[in-house]
Amino acid sequence: KVLNWLLILLPKLALWKVTTEAGIVFLMETQGIEDLVVNSVALAFILQIDELLCSELMNEKVHQLLRKMDVQLTGDVAFINEVESLTDQELFERNQ
């Protein structure tokens, strides 16, 4: 888990923070209202492009798996504690 945090989550958060700060500074220096609207849409696009690419390039089985994981991870804390004690076979049978 620590390795995932160090290699995936922290760099992603750092890139998101730097991109967001640069975009906000860019928006604050925009002169006209038309340019502000266009630049706001561009910033929103840049911040969401990774999710868009991921959703469009993954096949349906991966989408289903991620939806199941999202439900489990945002679900009941007792269920998460229970999952840690189950075997792989029990988890597999439960999620079919």
PDB file of C-alpha atoms in Angstrom:
ATOM      1  CA  LYS A   1       0.000   0.000   0.000  1.00  0.00           C
ATOM      2  CA  VAL A   2       2.795   2.377   0.836  1.00  0.00           C
ATOM      3  CA  LEU A   3       4.421   1.725  -2.521  1.00  0.00           C
ATOM      4  CA  ASN A   4       1.148   2.553  -4.300  1.00  0.00           C
ATOM      5  CA  TRP A   5       0.938   5.808  -2.354  1.00  0.00           C
ATOM      6  CA  LEU A   6       4.491   6.762  -3.200  1.00  0.00           C
ATOM      7  CA  LEU A   7       4.510   5.757  -6.862  1.00  0.00           C
ATOM      8  CA  ILE A   8       0.963   6.525  -7.956  1.00  0.00           C
ATOM      9  CA  LEU A   9      -1.090   8.714  -5.669  1.00  0.00           C
ATOM     10  CA  LEU A  10       1.475  11.285  -4.521  1.00  0.00           C
ATOM     11  CA  PRO A  11       2.813  12.103  -8.020  1.00  0.00           C
ATOM     12  CA  LYS A  12      -0.743  12.316  -9.349  1.00  0.00           C
ATOM     13  CA  LEU A  13      -1.759  14.687  -6.558  1.00  0.00           C
ATOM     14  CA  ALA A  14       1.365  16.774  -7.095  1.00  0.00           C
ATOM     15  CA  LEU A  15       0.682  17.078 -10.834  1.00  0.00           C
ATOM     16  CA  TRP A  16      -2.956  17.948 -10.182  1.00  0.00           C
ATOM     17  CA  LYS A  17      -1.947  20.634  -7.654  1.00  0.00           C
ATOM     18  CA  VAL A  18       0.647  22.208  -9.963  1.00  0.00           C
ATOM     19  CA  THR A  19      -1.736  22.137 -12.936  1.00  0.00           C
ATOM     20  CA  THR A  20      -4.562  23.638 -10.906  1.00  0.00           C
ATOM     21  CA  GLU A  21      -2.387  26.410  -9.484  1.00  0.00           C
ATOM     22  CA  ALA A  22      -1.010  27.274 -12.919  1.00  0.00           C
ATOM     23  CA  GLY A  23      -4.527  27.282 -14.352  1.00  0.00           C
ATOM     24  CA  ILE A  24      -5.855  29.550 -11.607  1.00  0.00           C
ATOM     25  CA  VAL A  25      -2.995  32.009 -12.112  1.00  0.00           C
ATOM     26  CA  PHE A  26      -3.658  31.875 -15.851  1.00  0.00           C
ATOM     27  CA  LEU A  27      -7.353  32.600 -15.278  1.00  0.00           C
ATOM     28  CA  MET A  28      -6.628  35.447 -12.865  1.00  0.00           C
ATOM     29  CA  GLU A  29      -4.495  37.185 -15.506  1.00  0.00           C
ATOM     30  CA  THR A  30      -7.143  36.909 -18.230  1.00  0.00           C
ATOM     31  CA  GLN A  31      -8.358  40.309 -19.425  1.00  0.00           C
ATOM     32  CA  GLY A  32     -11.762  39.878 -21.083  1.00  0.00           C
ATOM     33  CA  ILE A  33     -14.825  37.924 -20.002  1.00  0.00           C
ATOM     34  CA  GLU A  34     -14.863  35.930 -23.254  1.00  0.00           C
ATOM     35  CA  ASP A  35     -11.276  34.827 -22.729  1.00  0.00           C
ATOM     36  CA  LEU A  36     -12.064  33.956 -19.115  1.00  0.00           C
ATOM     37  CA  VAL A  37     -14.891  31.635 -20.172  1.00  0.00           C
ATOM     38  CA  VAL A  38     -12.787  29.954 -22.865  1.00  0.00           C
ATOM     39  CA  ASN A  39      -9.841  29.521 -20.515  1.00  0.00           C
ATOM     40  CA  SER A  40     -12.089  28.119 -17.764  1.00  0.00           C
ATOM     41  CA  VAL A  41     -13.412  25.478 -20.131  1.00  0.00           C
ATOM     42  CA  ALA A  42      -9.864  24.686 -21.245  1.00  0.00           C
ATOM     43  CA  LEU A  43      -8.708  24.285 -17.630  1.00  0.00           C
ATOM     44  CA  ALA A  44     -11.643  21.987 -16.828  1.00  0.00           C
ATOM     45  CA  PHE A  45     -10.807  19.906 -19.904  1.00  0.00           C
ATOM     46  CA  ILE A  46      -7.156  19.575 -18.921  1.00  0.00           C
ATOM     47  CA  LEU A  47      -8.025  18.527 -15.357  1.00  0.00           C
ATOM     48  CA  GLN A  48     -10.515  15.890 -16.578  1.00  0.00           C
ATOM     49  CA  ILE A  49      -8.718  14.504 -19.633  1.00  0.00           C
ATOM     50  CA  ASP A  50      -7.207  11.553 -17.733  1.00  0.00           C
ATOM     51  CA  GLU A  51     -10.629  10.349 -16.588  1.00  0.00           C
ATOM     52  CA  LEU A  52     -12.051  10.830 -20.076  1.00  0.00           C
ATOM     53  CA  LEU A  53      -9.278   8.821 -21.707  1.00  0.00           C
ATOM     54  CA  CYS A  54      -9.545   6.107 -19.091  1.00  0.00           C
ATOM     55  CA  SER A  55     -13.303   5.734 -19.516  1.00  0.00           C
ATOM     56  CA  GLU A  56     -13.135   5.698 -23.319  1.00  0.00           C
ATOM     57  CA  LEU A  57     -10.159   3.373 -23.759  1.00  0.00           C
ATOM     58  CA  MET A  58     -11.037   0.683 -21.204  1.00  0.00           C
ATOM     59  CA  ASN A  59     -13.183  -2.254 -22.209  1.00  0.00           C
ATOM     60  CA  GLU A  60     -16.546  -3.040 -20.585  1.00  0.00           C
ATOM     61  CA  LYS A  61     -15.215  -5.771 -18.264  1.00  0.00           C
ATOM     62  CA  VAL A  62     -12.762  -3.346 -16.669  1.00  0.00           C
ATOM     63  CA  HIS A  63     -15.567  -0.784 -16.254  1.00  0.00           C
ATOM     64  CA  GLN A  64     -17.689  -3.370 -14.448  1.00  0.00           C
ATOM     65  CA  LEU A  65     -14.802  -4.337 -12.193  1.00  0.00           C
ATOM     66  CA  LEU A  66     -14.108  -0.712 -11.288  1.00  0.00           C
ATOM     67  CA  ARG A  67     -17.796  -0.091 -10.549  1.00  0.00           C
ATOM     68  CA  LYS A  68     -17.818  -3.097  -8.206  1.00  0.00           C
ATOM     69  CA  MET A  69     -14.662  -1.875  -6.508  1.00  0.00           C
ATOM     70  CA  ASP A  70     -16.106   1.621  -6.120  1.00  0.00           C
ATOM     71  CA  VAL A  71     -19.236   0.237  -4.455  1.00  0.00           C
ATOM     72  CA  GLN A  72     -17.154  -1.864  -2.081  1.00  0.00           C
ATOM     73  CA  LEU A  73     -14.673   0.878  -1.228  1.00  0.00           C
ATOM     74  CA  THR A  74     -17.332   3.475  -0.556  1.00  0.00           C
ATOM     75  CA  GLY A  75     -19.570   0.989   1.193  1.00  0.00           C
ATOM     76  CA  ASP A  76     -19.838  -0.197   4.751  1.00  0.00           C
ATOM     77  CA  VAL A  77     -16.671  -0.115   6.869  1.00  0.00           C
ATOM     78  CA  ALA A  78     -17.640  -3.432   8.458  1.00  0.00           C
ATOM     79  CA  PHE A  79     -17.710  -4.979   4.986  1.00  0.00           C
ATOM     80  CA  ILE A  80     -14.196  -3.680   4.272  1.00  0.00           C
ATOM     81  CA  ASN A  81     -12.924  -5.235   7.504  1.00  0.00           C
ATOM     82  CA  GLU A  82     -14.713  -8.472   6.600  1.00  0.00           C
ATOM     83  CA  VAL A  83     -13.123  -8.564   3.125  1.00  0.00           C
ATOM     84  CA  GLU A  84      -9.654  -8.656   4.643  1.00  0.00           C
ATOM     85  CA  SER A  85     -10.467 -11.938   6.394  1.00  0.00           C
ATOM     86  CA  LEU A  86     -11.956 -13.676   3.314  1.00  0.00           C
ATOM     87  CA  THR A  87      -9.989 -15.938   0.998  1.00  0.00           C
ATOM     88  CA  ASP A  88      -9.578 -15.114  -2.681  1.00  0.00           C
ATOM     89  CA  GLN A  89     -12.070 -17.814  -3.652  1.00  0.00           C
ATOM     90  CA  GLU A  90     -14.716 -16.450  -1.257  1.00  0.00           C
ATOM     91  CA  LEU A  91     -14.258 -12.936  -2.622  1.00  0.00           C
ATOM     92  CA  PHE A  92     -14.483 -14.193  -6.182  1.00  0.00           C
ATOM     93  CA  GLU A  93     -17.729 -16.112  -5.474  1.00  0.00           C
ATOM     94  CA  ARG A  94     -19.201 -13.125  -3.670  1.00  0.00           C
ATOM     95  CA  ASN A  95     -18.622 -10.753  -6.587  1.00  0.00           C
ATOM     96  CA  GLN A  96     -19.992 -12.905  -9.386  1.00  0.00           C
TER      97      GLN A  96
END
